[in-house]
Every structure is written in C-alpha cells, then in structure tokens.
PDB file of C-alpha atoms in Angstrom:
ATOM      1  CA  MET A   1      96.877  88.255  28.628  1.00 48.00           C
ATOM      2  CA  SER A   2      95.175  86.180  31.410  1.00 62.00           C
ATOM      3  CA  ASN A   3      91.947  87.848  30.712  1.00 89.00           C
ATOM      4  CA  SER A   4      91.610  87.370  27.196  1.00 94.00           C
ATOM      5  CA  LEU A   5      89.002  85.620  25.106  1.00 97.00           C
ATOM      6  CA  VAL A   6      90.870  82.644  23.093  1.00 98.00           C
ATOM      7  CA  ILE A   7      88.515  82.222  19.564  1.00 98.00           C
ATOM      8  CA  VAL A   8      89.704  79.520  16.985  1.00 98.00           C
ATOM      9  CA  VAL A   9      88.706  80.255  12.913  1.00 98.00           C
ATOM     10  CA  THR A  10      89.062  77.781  10.403  1.00 98.00           C
ATOM     11  CA  GLY A  11      89.295  78.328   7.063  1.00 96.00           C
ATOM     12  CA  THR A  12      90.520  81.819   7.262  1.00 97.00           C
ATOM     13  CA  SER A  13      92.683  82.104   4.489  1.00 95.00           C
ATOM     14  CA  ARG A  14      89.183  83.630   2.161  1.00 94.00           C
ATOM     15  CA  GLY A  15      85.568  84.472   2.020  1.00 93.00           C
ATOM     16  CA  VAL A  16      84.067  84.091   4.997  1.00 95.00           C
ATOM     17  CA  GLY A  17      86.665  82.865   7.030  1.00 96.00           C
ATOM     18  CA  LYS A  18      88.276  85.734   6.215  1.00 96.00           C
ATOM     19  CA  GLY A  19      85.088  87.753   6.969  1.00 97.00           C
ATOM     20  CA  ILE A  20      84.723  86.313  10.328  1.00 97.00           C
ATOM     21  CA  THR A  21      88.193  86.973  11.555  1.00 98.00           C
ATOM     22  CA  THR A  22      87.920  90.525   9.892  1.00 97.00           C
ATOM     23  CA  LEU A  23      84.853  91.640  11.698  1.00 97.00           C
ATOM     24  CA  LEU A  24      86.532  90.013  15.354  1.00 98.00           C
ATOM     25  CA  ALA A  25      89.256  91.836  14.662  1.00 98.00           C
ATOM     26  CA  GLN A  26      87.504  95.204  14.821  1.00 97.00           C
ATOM     27  CA  GLN A  27      85.526  94.802  17.864  1.00 97.00           C
ATOM     28  CA  LYS A  28      86.356  96.113  21.463  1.00 95.00           C
ATOM     29  CA  LEU A  29      84.694  94.226  24.531  1.00 96.00           C
ATOM     30  CA  ASP A  30      85.479  94.259  27.681  1.00 94.00           C
ATOM     31  CA  ARG A  31      87.977  91.508  27.191  1.00 95.00           C
ATOM     32  CA  PRO A  32      90.627  91.718  24.761  1.00 97.00           C
ATOM     33  CA  LEU A  33      89.915  88.592  21.750  1.00 98.00           C
ATOM     34  CA  ILE A  34      93.046  86.596  21.105  1.00 98.00           C
ATOM     35  CA  ILE A  35      92.256  85.417  17.046  1.00 98.00           C
ATOM     36  CA  TYR A  36      93.697  82.485  16.075  1.00 98.00           C
ATOM     37  CA  ALA A  37      93.116  82.495  11.887  1.00 98.00           C
ATOM     38  CA  THR A  38      93.645  79.035  10.565  1.00 98.00           C
ATOM     39  CA  SER A  39      93.978  77.713   7.328  1.00 96.00           C
ATOM     40  CA  ARG A  40      95.630  74.878   5.353  1.00 95.00           C
ATOM     41  CA  GLY A  41      99.221  76.973   4.871  1.00 94.00           C
ATOM     42  CA  GLY A  42      98.846  79.340   7.847  1.00 95.00           C
ATOM     43  CA  ALA A  43      97.797  82.627   5.325  1.00 92.00           C
ATOM     44  CA  ASP A  44      98.670  85.654   6.726  1.00 95.00           C
ATOM     45  CA  THR A  45      95.890  88.027   5.000  1.00 95.00           C
ATOM     46  CA  GLY A  46      97.007  91.005   6.354  1.00 95.00           C
ATOM     47  CA  ILE A  47      93.831  91.989   8.864  1.00 96.00           C
ATOM     48  CA  LYS A  48      94.518  94.389  10.952  1.00 92.00           C
ATOM     49  CA  ALA A  49      93.433  94.242  14.906  1.00 96.00           C
ATOM     50  CA  ILE A  50      92.350  97.190  16.818  1.00 96.00           C
ATOM     51  CA  SER A  51      94.297  97.228  20.093  1.00 96.00           C
ATOM     52  CA  PRO A  52      94.169  95.455  22.499  1.00 96.00           C
ATOM     53  CA  ASN A  53      92.432  92.225  19.803  1.00 97.00           C
ATOM     54  CA  LYS A  54      95.583  90.014  18.659  1.00 98.00           C
ATOM     55  CA  VAL A  55      95.221  87.948  15.249  1.00 98.00           C
ATOM     56  CA  LYS A  56      96.989  84.694  15.372  1.00 98.00           C
ATOM     57  CA  TYR A  57      97.732  83.207  11.678  1.00 98.00           C
ATOM     58  CA  ASP A  58      98.527  79.343  12.260  1.00 97.00           C
ATOM     59  CA  SER A  59      98.298  76.285   9.649  1.00 97.00           C
ATOM     60  CA  LEU A  60      95.927  73.828  10.921  1.00 98.00           C
ATOM     61  CA  ASP A  61      94.986  70.814   8.196  1.00 98.00           C
ATOM     62  CA  ILE A  62      91.634  69.811   9.705  1.00 98.00           C
ATOM     63  CA  THR A  63      90.911  66.755   7.837  1.00 97.00           C
ATOM     64  CA  ASP A  64      94.499  65.479   9.087  1.00 98.00           C
ATOM     65  CA  PRO A  65      93.732  64.312  13.248  1.00 97.00           C
ATOM     66  CA  THR A  66      97.524  64.402  13.737  1.00 98.00           C
ATOM     67  CA  SER A  67      97.137  68.145  12.145  1.00 98.00           C
ATOM     68  CA  ILE A  68      93.965  69.214  14.762  1.00 98.00           C
ATOM     69  CA  GLN A  69      95.989  67.413  18.135  1.00 98.00           C
ATOM     70  CA  ALA A  70      99.391  69.496  17.113  1.00 98.00           C
ATOM     71  CA  PHE A  71      97.808  72.336  16.943  1.00 98.00           C
ATOM     72  CA  PHE A  72      95.466  72.234  20.216  1.00 98.00           C
ATOM     73  CA  GLY A  73      98.474  71.288  22.052  1.00 97.00           C
ATOM     74  CA  GLU A  74     100.085  74.543  20.741  1.00 97.00           C
ATOM     75  CA  VAL A  75      97.309  77.025  21.938  1.00 98.00           C
ATOM     76  CA  LEU A  76      96.852  74.866  25.293  1.00 97.00           C
ATOM     77  CA  LYS A  77     100.414  75.668  25.757  1.00 96.00           C
ATOM     78  CA  GLU A  78     100.181  79.274  25.629  1.00 96.00           C
ATOM     79  CA  HIS A  79      96.581  79.901  26.816  1.00 96.00           C
ATOM     80  CA  ALA A  80      94.451  77.693  29.762  1.00 92.00           C
ATOM     81  CA  SER A  81      91.726  77.354  27.073  1.00 97.00           C
ATOM     82  CA  ILE A  82      89.934  77.952  24.328  1.00 98.00           C
ATOM     83  CA  ASP A  83      86.864  79.793  24.526  1.00 98.00           C
ATOM     84  CA  VAL A  84      85.206  79.888  20.946  1.00 98.00           C
ATOM     85  CA  LEU A  85      85.464  77.209  18.237  1.00 98.00           C
ATOM     86  CA  ILE A  86      84.190  78.609  14.443  1.00 98.00           C
ATOM     87  CA  ASN A  87      84.268  75.719  12.006  1.00 98.00           C
ATOM     88  CA  ASN A  88      83.898  77.970   9.426  1.00 97.00           C
ATOM     89  CA  ALA A  89      86.041  75.788   6.718  1.00 96.00           C
ATOM     90  CA  ALA A  90      84.419  73.553   3.803  1.00 95.00           C
ATOM     91  CA  VAL A  91      84.508  72.389   0.558  1.00 95.00           C
ATOM     92  CA  SER A  92      81.801  72.387  -2.162  1.00 92.00           C
ATOM     93  CA  ASN A  93      82.112  70.195  -5.300  1.00 92.00           C
ATOM     94  CA  GLY A  94      78.624  69.626  -6.572  1.00 89.00           C
ATOM     95  CA  TYR A  95      80.480  70.971 -10.081  1.00 91.00           C
ATOM     96  CA  ARG A  96      82.215  67.849 -10.596  1.00 94.00           C
ATOM     97  CA  GLU A  97      80.373  65.169  -7.838  1.00 96.00           C
ATOM     98  CA  ASN A  98      80.907  61.695  -8.261  1.00 97.00           C
ATOM     99  CA  PRO A  99      82.109  59.533  -5.871  1.00 97.00           C
ATOM    100  CA  GLU A 100      85.370  60.548  -4.955  1.00 98.00           C
ATOM    101  CA  PHE A 101      84.018  64.021  -4.492  1.00 97.00           C
ATOM    102  CA  ALA A 102      81.100  63.247  -2.874  1.00 97.00           C
ATOM    103  CA  ALA A 103      83.072  61.839   0.059  1.00 98.00           C
ATOM    104  CA  GLN A 104      85.588  64.200  -0.225  1.00 98.00           C
ATOM    105  CA  THR A 105      83.108  67.148   0.923  1.00 98.00           C
ATOM    106  CA  ILE A 106      81.296  65.164   2.924  1.00 98.00           C
ATOM    107  CA  TRP A 107      84.301  64.003   5.535  1.00 98.00           C
ATOM    108  CA  ASN A 108      85.788  67.047   4.903  1.00 98.00           C
ATOM    109  CA  ASN A 109      82.991  69.405   5.895  1.00 98.00           C
ATOM    110  CA  TYR A 110      81.298  67.054   8.338  1.00 98.00           C
ATOM    111  CA  GLY A 111      83.812  65.005   9.843  1.00 98.00           C
ATOM    112  CA  SER A 112      86.347  67.752  10.107  1.00 98.00           C
ATOM    113  CA  THR A 113      83.785  69.314  11.841  1.00 98.00           C
ATOM    114  CA  ARG A 114      83.131  66.562  14.161  1.00 98.00           C
ATOM    115  CA  ASP A 115      86.494  66.209  14.865  1.00 98.00           C
ATOM    116  CA  MET A 116      87.187  69.561  15.731  1.00 98.00           C
ATOM    117  CA  CYS A 117      84.681  70.078  17.893  1.00 98.00           C
ATOM    118  CA  LYS A 118      85.969  66.761  19.577  1.00 98.00           C
ATOM    119  CA  ALA A 119      89.367  68.338  20.241  1.00 98.00           C
ATOM    120  CA  PHE A 120      87.694  71.804  21.245  1.00 98.00           C
ATOM    121  CA  LEU A 121      85.964  69.454  24.202  1.00 98.00           C
ATOM    122  CA  SER A 122      88.448  67.628  25.054  1.00 97.00           C
ATOM    123  CA  GLN A 123      90.597  70.358  26.780  1.00 97.00           C
ATOM    124  CA  PRO A 124      91.240  69.871  30.230  1.00 94.00           C
ATOM    125  CA  ASN A 125      89.837  73.035  31.300  1.00 92.00           C
ATOM    126  CA  ILE A 126      86.559  73.753  29.486  1.00 96.00           C
ATOM    127  CA  PRO A 127      85.970  77.666  30.089  1.00 95.00           C
ATOM    128  CA  SER A 128      82.526  78.960  31.816  1.00 92.00           C
ATOM    129  CA  GLY A 129      81.147  80.407  28.294  1.00 94.00           C
ATOM    130  CA  ALA A 130      82.743  77.974  26.147  1.00 98.00           C
ATOM    131  CA  ARG A 131      80.734  78.240  22.423  1.00 98.00           C
ATOM    132  CA  ILE A 132      80.592  76.177  19.038  1.00 98.00           C
ATOM    133  CA  VAL A 133      79.633  78.035  15.991  1.00 98.00           C
ATOM    134  CA  ASN A 134      79.072  75.769  12.948  1.00 98.00           C
ATOM    135  CA  LEU A 135      79.121  77.338   9.163  1.00 98.00           C
ATOM    136  CA  THR A 136      76.144  75.690   7.660  1.00 96.00           C
ATOM    137  CA  SER A 137      73.772  76.387   5.112  1.00 92.00           C
ATOM    138  CA  GLY A 138      69.562  77.049   4.779  1.00 88.00           C
ATOM    139  CA  PHE A 139      69.176  75.764   1.189  1.00 84.00           C
ATOM    140  CA  ASN A 140      69.101  72.402   3.751  1.00 89.00           C
ATOM    141  CA  ALA A 141      65.404  72.172   5.517  1.00 94.00           C
ATOM    142  CA  LEU A 142      64.896  69.169   7.137  1.00 97.00           C
ATOM    143  CA  SER A 143      61.776  68.415   4.952  1.00 97.00           C
ATOM    144  CA  THR A 144      63.703  68.402   1.719  1.00 96.00           C
ATOM    145  CA  TYR A 145      64.363  64.373   2.700  1.00 98.00           C
ATOM    146  CA  GLY A 146      62.421  61.366   2.807  1.00 98.00           C
ATOM    147  CA  PRO A 147      59.992  60.720   5.271  1.00 98.00           C
ATOM    148  CA  ASP A 148      63.051  57.491   6.660  1.00 98.00           C
ATOM    149  CA  LEU A 149      65.426  60.158   6.625  1.00 98.00           C
ATOM    150  CA  GLN A 150      63.676  62.650   8.553  1.00 98.00           C
ATOM    151  CA  SER A 151      63.082  60.362  11.034  1.00 98.00           C
ATOM    152  CA  ARG A 152      66.647  59.513  11.645  1.00 98.00           C
ATOM    153  CA  PHE A 153      67.964  63.229  11.867  1.00 98.00           C
ATOM    154  CA  ARG A 154      65.149  63.313  14.484  1.00 98.00           C
ATOM    155  CA  HIS A 155      66.352  60.542  16.498  1.00 98.00           C
ATOM    156  CA  ALA A 156      69.661  60.835  16.699  1.00 98.00           C
ATOM    157  CA  SER A 157      71.437  61.356  19.849  1.00 98.00           C
ATOM    158  CA  THR A 158      75.196  60.073  19.183  1.00 98.00           C
ATOM    159  CA  ILE A 159      77.952  60.777  16.775  1.00 98.00           C
ATOM    160  CA  ALA A 160      77.716  57.372  15.500  1.00 98.00           C
ATOM    161  CA  ASP A 161      74.127  57.802  14.386  1.00 98.00           C
ATOM    162  CA  ILE A 162      75.313  60.537  12.363  1.00 98.00           C
ATOM    163  CA  ASP A 163      78.473  59.013  10.976  1.00 98.00           C
ATOM    164  CA  ALA A 164      75.987  56.421   9.759  1.00 98.00           C
ATOM    165  CA  LEU A 165      74.010  58.362   8.084  1.00 98.00           C
ATOM    166  CA  ALA A 166      76.646  59.832   6.353  1.00 98.00           C
ATOM    167  CA  LYS A 167      78.306  56.145   5.289  1.00 98.00           C
ATOM    168  CA  ASP A 168      74.531  55.903   4.391  1.00 98.00           C
ATOM    169  CA  TYR A 169      74.546  58.765   2.059  1.00 98.00           C
ATOM    170  CA  LEU A 170      78.023  57.704   0.139  1.00 98.00           C
ATOM    171  CA  ASN A 171      77.088  54.505  -0.243  1.00 98.00           C
ATOM    172  CA  ASP A 172      73.525  55.072  -1.777  1.00 98.00           C
ATOM    173  CA  MET A 173      75.611  57.955  -3.960  1.00 98.00           C
ATOM    174  CA  LYS A 174      77.678  55.178  -4.958  1.00 97.00           C
ATOM    175  CA  SER A 175      74.851  53.064  -6.059  1.00 98.00           C
ATOM    176  CA  GLY A 176      73.633  55.430  -8.573  1.00 97.00           C
ATOM    177  CA  PRO A 177      70.971  57.902  -8.804  1.00 97.00           C
ATOM    178  CA  GLU A 178      67.828  56.237  -8.900  1.00 98.00           C
ATOM    179  CA  VAL A 179      69.283  54.214  -5.090  1.00 98.00           C
ATOM    180  CA  GLN A 180      70.114  58.005  -3.945  1.00 98.00           C
ATOM    181  CA  GLU A 181      66.967  59.362  -4.678  1.00 98.00           C
ATOM    182  CA  ARG A 182      64.667  56.681  -3.279  1.00 98.00           C
ATOM    183  CA  ALA A 183      66.315  56.473  -0.056  1.00 98.00           C
ATOM    184  CA  GLY A 184      65.042  60.139   0.456  1.00 98.00           C
ATOM    185  CA  TRP A 185      68.312  61.763  -0.111  1.00 98.00           C
ATOM    186  CA  ARG A 186      66.782  63.825  -3.281  1.00 97.00           C
ATOM    187  CA  SER A 187      67.927  63.353  -6.835  1.00 96.00           C
ATOM    188  CA  GLY A 188      71.546  65.717  -8.108  1.00 96.00           C
ATOM    189  CA  PRO A 189      74.694  66.504  -6.605  1.00 96.00           C
ATOM    190  CA  ARG A 190      74.080  66.709  -2.801  1.00 97.00           C
ATOM    191  CA  SER A 191      77.164  65.822  -1.102  1.00 97.00           C
ATOM    192  CA  TYR A 192      77.343  69.773   0.283  1.00 96.00           C
ATOM    193  CA  HIS A 193      74.029  69.810   1.249  1.00 96.00           C
ATOM    194  CA  VAL A 194      74.589  66.332   3.374  1.00 98.00           C
ATOM    195  CA  SER A 195      77.511  67.048   4.973  1.00 98.00           C
ATOM    196  CA  LYS A 196      75.854  70.807   6.256  1.00 97.00           C
ATOM    197  CA  ALA A 197      72.656  68.531   7.077  1.00 98.00           C
ATOM    198  CA  LEU A 198      74.844  66.531   9.051  1.00 98.00           C
ATOM    199  CA  ILE A 199      76.413  69.081  10.736  1.00 98.00           C
ATOM    200  CA  ASN A 200      72.890  70.432  11.737  1.00 98.00           C
ATOM    201  CA  ALA A 201      72.431  67.158  13.640  1.00 98.00           C
ATOM    202  CA  LEU A 202      75.863  67.214  15.256  1.00 98.00           C
ATOM    203  CA  THR A 203      75.133  71.035  16.174  1.00 98.00           C
ATOM    204  CA  ILE A 204      71.726  69.177  17.866  1.00 98.00           C
ATOM    205  CA  VAL A 205      73.892  66.235  19.628  1.00 98.00           C
ATOM    206  CA  LEU A 206      76.342  67.579  20.688  1.00 98.00           C
ATOM    207  CA  SER A 207      74.303  71.107  22.851  1.00 98.00           C
ATOM    208  CA  GLN A 208      72.969  67.519  24.272  1.00 98.00           C
ATOM    209  CA  GLN A 209      75.443  66.399  25.203  1.00 98.00           C
ATOM    210  CA  HIS A 210      77.685  69.199  26.643  1.00 98.00           C
ATOM    211  CA  PRO A 211      74.841  70.970  28.498  1.00 97.00           C
ATOM    212  CA  ASN A 212      77.622  73.300  29.365  1.00 97.00           C
ATOM    213  CA  VAL A 213      78.962  74.726  25.874  1.00 98.00           C
ATOM    214  CA  LEU A 214      76.567  77.060  23.518  1.00 98.00           C
ATOM    215  CA  VAL A 215      76.629  75.192  20.660  1.00 98.00           C
ATOM    216  CA  ASN A 216      74.916  76.316  17.571  1.00 98.00           C
ATOM    217  CA  CYS A 217      74.962  77.138  13.535  1.00 98.00           C
ATOM    218  CA  CYS A 218      74.090  79.257  11.207  1.00 98.00           C
ATOM    219  CA  CYS A 219      74.072  80.494   7.399  1.00 95.00           C
ATOM    220  CA  PRO A 220      75.728  83.096   5.861  1.00 94.00           C
ATOM    221  CA  GLY A 221      73.409  83.211   2.726  1.00 85.00           C
ATOM    222  CA  TRP A 222      74.338  84.381  -0.140  1.00 73.00           C
ATOM    223  CA  THR A 223      77.946  85.786  -0.014  1.00 73.00           C
ATOM    224  CA  ASP A 224      80.839  87.053  -2.379  1.00 66.00           C
ATOM    225  CA  THR A 225      82.792  84.301  -1.959  1.00 62.00           C
ATOM    226  CA  ASP A 226      84.560  81.941  -4.451  1.00 59.00           C
ATOM    227  CA  MET A 227      82.013  79.292  -2.936  1.00 60.00           C
ATOM    228  CA  GLY A 228      79.420  81.921  -3.504  1.00 52.00           C
ATOM    229  CA  LYS A 229      79.672  82.867  -6.791  1.00 52.00           C
ATOM    230  CA  GLN A 230      79.504  78.783  -8.009  1.00 59.00           C
ATOM    231  CA  GLY A 231      75.491  79.893  -8.412  1.00 60.00           C
ATOM    232  CA  LYS A 232      73.931  82.664 -10.505  1.00 62.00           C
ATOM    233  CA  GLY A 233      74.245  85.819 -10.632  1.00 64.00           C
ATOM    234  CA  THR A 234      76.528  87.758  -8.478  1.00 75.00           C
ATOM    235  CA  PRO A 235      76.014  87.383  -4.453  1.00 74.00           C
ATOM    236  CA  PRO A 236      74.760  90.931  -3.182  1.00 66.00           C
ATOM    237  CA  LYS A 237      76.816  90.349   0.356  1.00 82.00           C
ATOM    238  CA  THR A 238      80.300  90.924   1.267  1.00 91.00           C
ATOM    239  CA  PRO A 239      82.451  88.143   3.075  1.00 90.00           C
ATOM    240  CA  GLU A 240      82.323  90.650   6.246  1.00 94.00           C
ATOM    241  CA  GLU A 241      78.641  90.743   6.253  1.00 94.00           C
ATOM    242  CA  GLY A 242      78.139  87.567   5.817  1.00 94.00           C
ATOM    243  CA  ALA A 243      80.275  86.445   8.804  1.00 95.00           C
ATOM    244  CA  MET A 244      77.813  88.718  10.754  1.00 97.00           C
ATOM    245  CA  THR A 245      75.088  86.078  12.208  1.00 97.00           C
ATOM    246  CA  ALA A 246      78.662  83.702  13.103  1.00 98.00           C
ATOM    247  CA  VAL A 247      80.285  86.889  14.705  1.00 98.00           C
ATOM    248  CA  ARG A 248      76.718  87.009  16.702  1.00 98.00           C
ATOM    249  CA  LEU A 249      77.019  83.578  17.830  1.00 98.00           C
ATOM    250  CA  ALA A 250      80.505  83.331  18.710  1.00 98.00           C
ATOM    251  CA  ILE A 251      80.634  86.561  21.008  1.00 98.00           C
ATOM    252  CA  GLY A 252      76.951  87.998  21.342  1.00 98.00           C
ATOM    253  CA  GLU A 253      73.777  87.299  22.966  1.00 98.00           C
ATOM    254  CA  LEU A 254      72.295  84.384  21.572  1.00 98.00           C
ATOM    255  CA  GLY A 255      68.364  85.480  22.434  1.00 98.00           C
ATOM    256  CA  PRO A 256      65.824  88.018  21.084  1.00 97.00           C
ATOM    257  CA  ALA A 257      67.849  91.026  22.293  1.00 96.00           C
ATOM    258  CA  GLY A 258      70.506  90.204  20.018  1.00 98.00           C
ATOM    259  CA  ASP A 259      68.471  90.178  16.491  1.00 97.00           C
ATOM    260  CA  GLU A 260      69.043  93.529  15.913  1.00 95.00           C
ATOM    261  CA  ASP A 261      72.575  94.302  16.172  1.00 97.00           C
ATOM    262  CA  GLY A 262      74.329  90.869  17.543  1.00 98.00           C
ATOM    263  CA  GLY A 263      74.729  92.078  20.850  1.00 98.00           C
ATOM    264  CA  LEU A 264      78.330  91.966  20.830  1.00 97.00           C
ATOM    265  CA  GLY A 265      79.961  91.724  24.168  1.00 96.00           C
ATOM    266  CA  LYS A 266      76.875  91.717  26.260  1.00 95.00           C
ATOM    267  CA  ASP A 267      75.374  88.971  28.634  1.00 94.00           C
ATOM    268  CA  THR A 268      73.548  85.896  26.465  1.00 97.00           C
ATOM    269  CA  GLU A 269      70.402  84.097  27.264  1.00 96.00           C
ATOM    270  CA  ARG A 270      71.479  80.315  27.027  1.00 97.00           C
ATOM    271  CA  LEU A 271      70.376  79.192  24.323  1.00 98.00           C
ATOM    272  CA  SER A 272      72.268  76.207  22.670  1.00 98.00           C
ATOM    273  CA  GLY A 273      71.139  73.586  19.701  1.00 98.00           C
ATOM    274  CA  LEU A 274      69.707  76.061  17.246  1.00 98.00           C
ATOM    275  CA  PHE A 275      69.719  77.227  13.678  1.00 98.00           C
ATOM    276  CA  TYR A 276      69.825  80.945  12.622  1.00 98.00           C
ATOM    277  CA  GLU A 277      69.898  82.690   9.467  1.00 97.00           C
ATOM    278  CA  ASN A 278      68.350  85.541   8.052  1.00 94.00           C
ATOM    279  CA  GLU A 279      65.239  86.136   6.770  1.00 92.00           C
ATOM    280  CA  ASN A 280      66.637  85.178   2.911  1.00 89.00           C
ATOM    281  CA  ILE A 281      69.865  84.443   1.559  1.00 85.00           C
ATOM    282  CA  MET A 282      70.107  88.242   0.748  1.00 83.00           C
ATOM    283  CA  ALA A 283      69.726  90.049   4.168  1.00 88.00           C
ATOM    284  CA  LYS A 284      72.356  91.849   5.734  1.00 91.00           C
ATOM    285  CA  ASP A 285      71.487  91.184   9.350  1.00 94.00           C
ATOM    286  CA  TRP A 286      72.891  89.155  12.576  1.00 97.00           C
ATOM    287  CA  GLY A 287      70.290  86.276  11.774  1.00 97.00           C
ATOM    288  CA  LYS A 288      67.507  84.883  14.059  1.00 97.00           C
ATOM    289  CA  ALA A 289      67.016  81.331  15.850  1.00 97.00           C
ATOM    290  CA  LYS A 290      64.842  78.314  14.631  1.00 97.00           C
ATOM    291  CA  LYS A 291      65.045  74.860  15.448  1.00 97.00           C
ATOM    292  CA  TRP A 292      66.457  72.948  12.522  1.00 97.00           C
ATOM    293  CA  LEU A 293      64.544  69.711  13.235  1.00 96.00           C
ATOM    294  CA  GLU A 294      61.201  71.314  12.350  1.00 95.00           C
ATOM    295  CA  THR A 295      62.236  73.189   9.507  1.00 94.00           C
TER     296      THR A 295
END
C-alpha cells in the first residue's frame, strides 16, 4: 500500500512492546498502518489488527549490526521508506549487577537504540513527518547525577560525546562502588538508569542533528511486565496502558492538544528532543512533555 504508514517496533514478543503493537493495530486512521513487530525470535503473538492495518512479525537482533542492516534492507525493498521507529527493546540486570551485566545493559539498551536510529536515519528517502520514539525511564532525572556529569550531559552535542559517557560509567563501575559514587553516578546498581540517561541524551542530540525528524522519548510508567515486576508491589498498568505515551509520540499530537486524548492521527506541532511522562508512574494517561535537561 503506497499510502501506508510504516512503523517498526522493537521488543514486541511481550510487555510494553506487545502493548504498543496491540494499541497501534487497533487504530483507525486516514492511512493504513503497516506495523513491523520485531523481536530476536520473530515471535507471532497473535495480535489482531483492524482492517486495513497489518501486523508483520519479523526477527531482528538489535545487538547485531548485520541483523539491523538486513532487516532495514528487507523492509525498504517492500516499502519506499519507514515512517516511524519505536525503540522499545531493553534489558535490566540490576538484580545481578556486575561489570559484565552492566556492559550488557548499557550496550543493549543505549548502544542498540543508537544503532537502530542510525539505520533509520540512513534510509535513502526519509519521509516527511518521520518520527523516532525512544522508551526510557522517569526514575532518571538529570539532577540525580553529580555536577560534572550533569554538565557533560547538558553539553553533549555528538554521539561520540554520549559514547564517552557510556564508557566512563562502565570504567568507573568496574573500578568499584567508591569510584562509581565519587564520579557522580550514585551508588548501587545503576546500569539500567544510566542506559536510559544515555538514551535521553541521544534523543536530544539526534533532534538537533536531524531537524526534519521528530525525535522524542517517553516513560511508560509502572507497567505489569516482567521488568515491572522486578520492583516491590503489583504494577498498576497493563502493557496497553503503558504503551499509550509511546503510541502518542508515534502517531499523535505532540503539543498540549494531545495531552488529553493523544491526538492520534491528527496534525501535530513539530516538537522534538523532549521527554514525555505522566504525572506519576501509576497514572494512565498520554503523557506530558518536559525538557530532560531541566529535570
């Protein structure tokens, strides 16, 4: 379908990624949605799309540049371009944090998101209205980092700057808890939080480098997923409820007019480089925008 809106979602075999796919598939917009639901195994989760929308399941290992290249090549053979990229796939190793698992978390979450964005932005014909949505965390205000790190995050202007922050965190973490805390990363298992801070910084840098693409990030809140259950208590939000803000950023109104109902399928203000979250991690809304560098 030449008029279709082509959307790629990562990490869709379960959790918020499956919720994003489910919510997208239910939308009836002016343009049909072709949703590529990707995971390492290419699992078909049985999501039923409202016609004329379609869900296509595909295998994609976001940690493997060869897999990323092959996937984008395959999709672009079938479609002139990809309109929306939703980077959802992530891991959390806080319960077993050590240097090896910290590195896995950083490069899986931040590094793979970086590489997926690069592939999306390298397509020959980036469509008008193209969007990138990066899933991140609200438990990650910039003010929770030390002054020197806050300055480095604020002044990051290239991907190389963000890569350097990632490598410095891993070196400090490997050197021991005292070094990690003294460097401003805070104490305890921090790889998941740091990976999401790096994604926030990446979102801002890419929005500056690619003004014709809307690049934003969001927090799904406390959602009933395997990752959400790692904390104490019962997560109050279903995966579809946790998906609401990401879906808004993918196909909705980004300005205040979308705060109430998401503004799905409507014209949008061209807002980019922002972080969207609800009033609290339990709220079941479409999210509101803020500047992460001011949190």
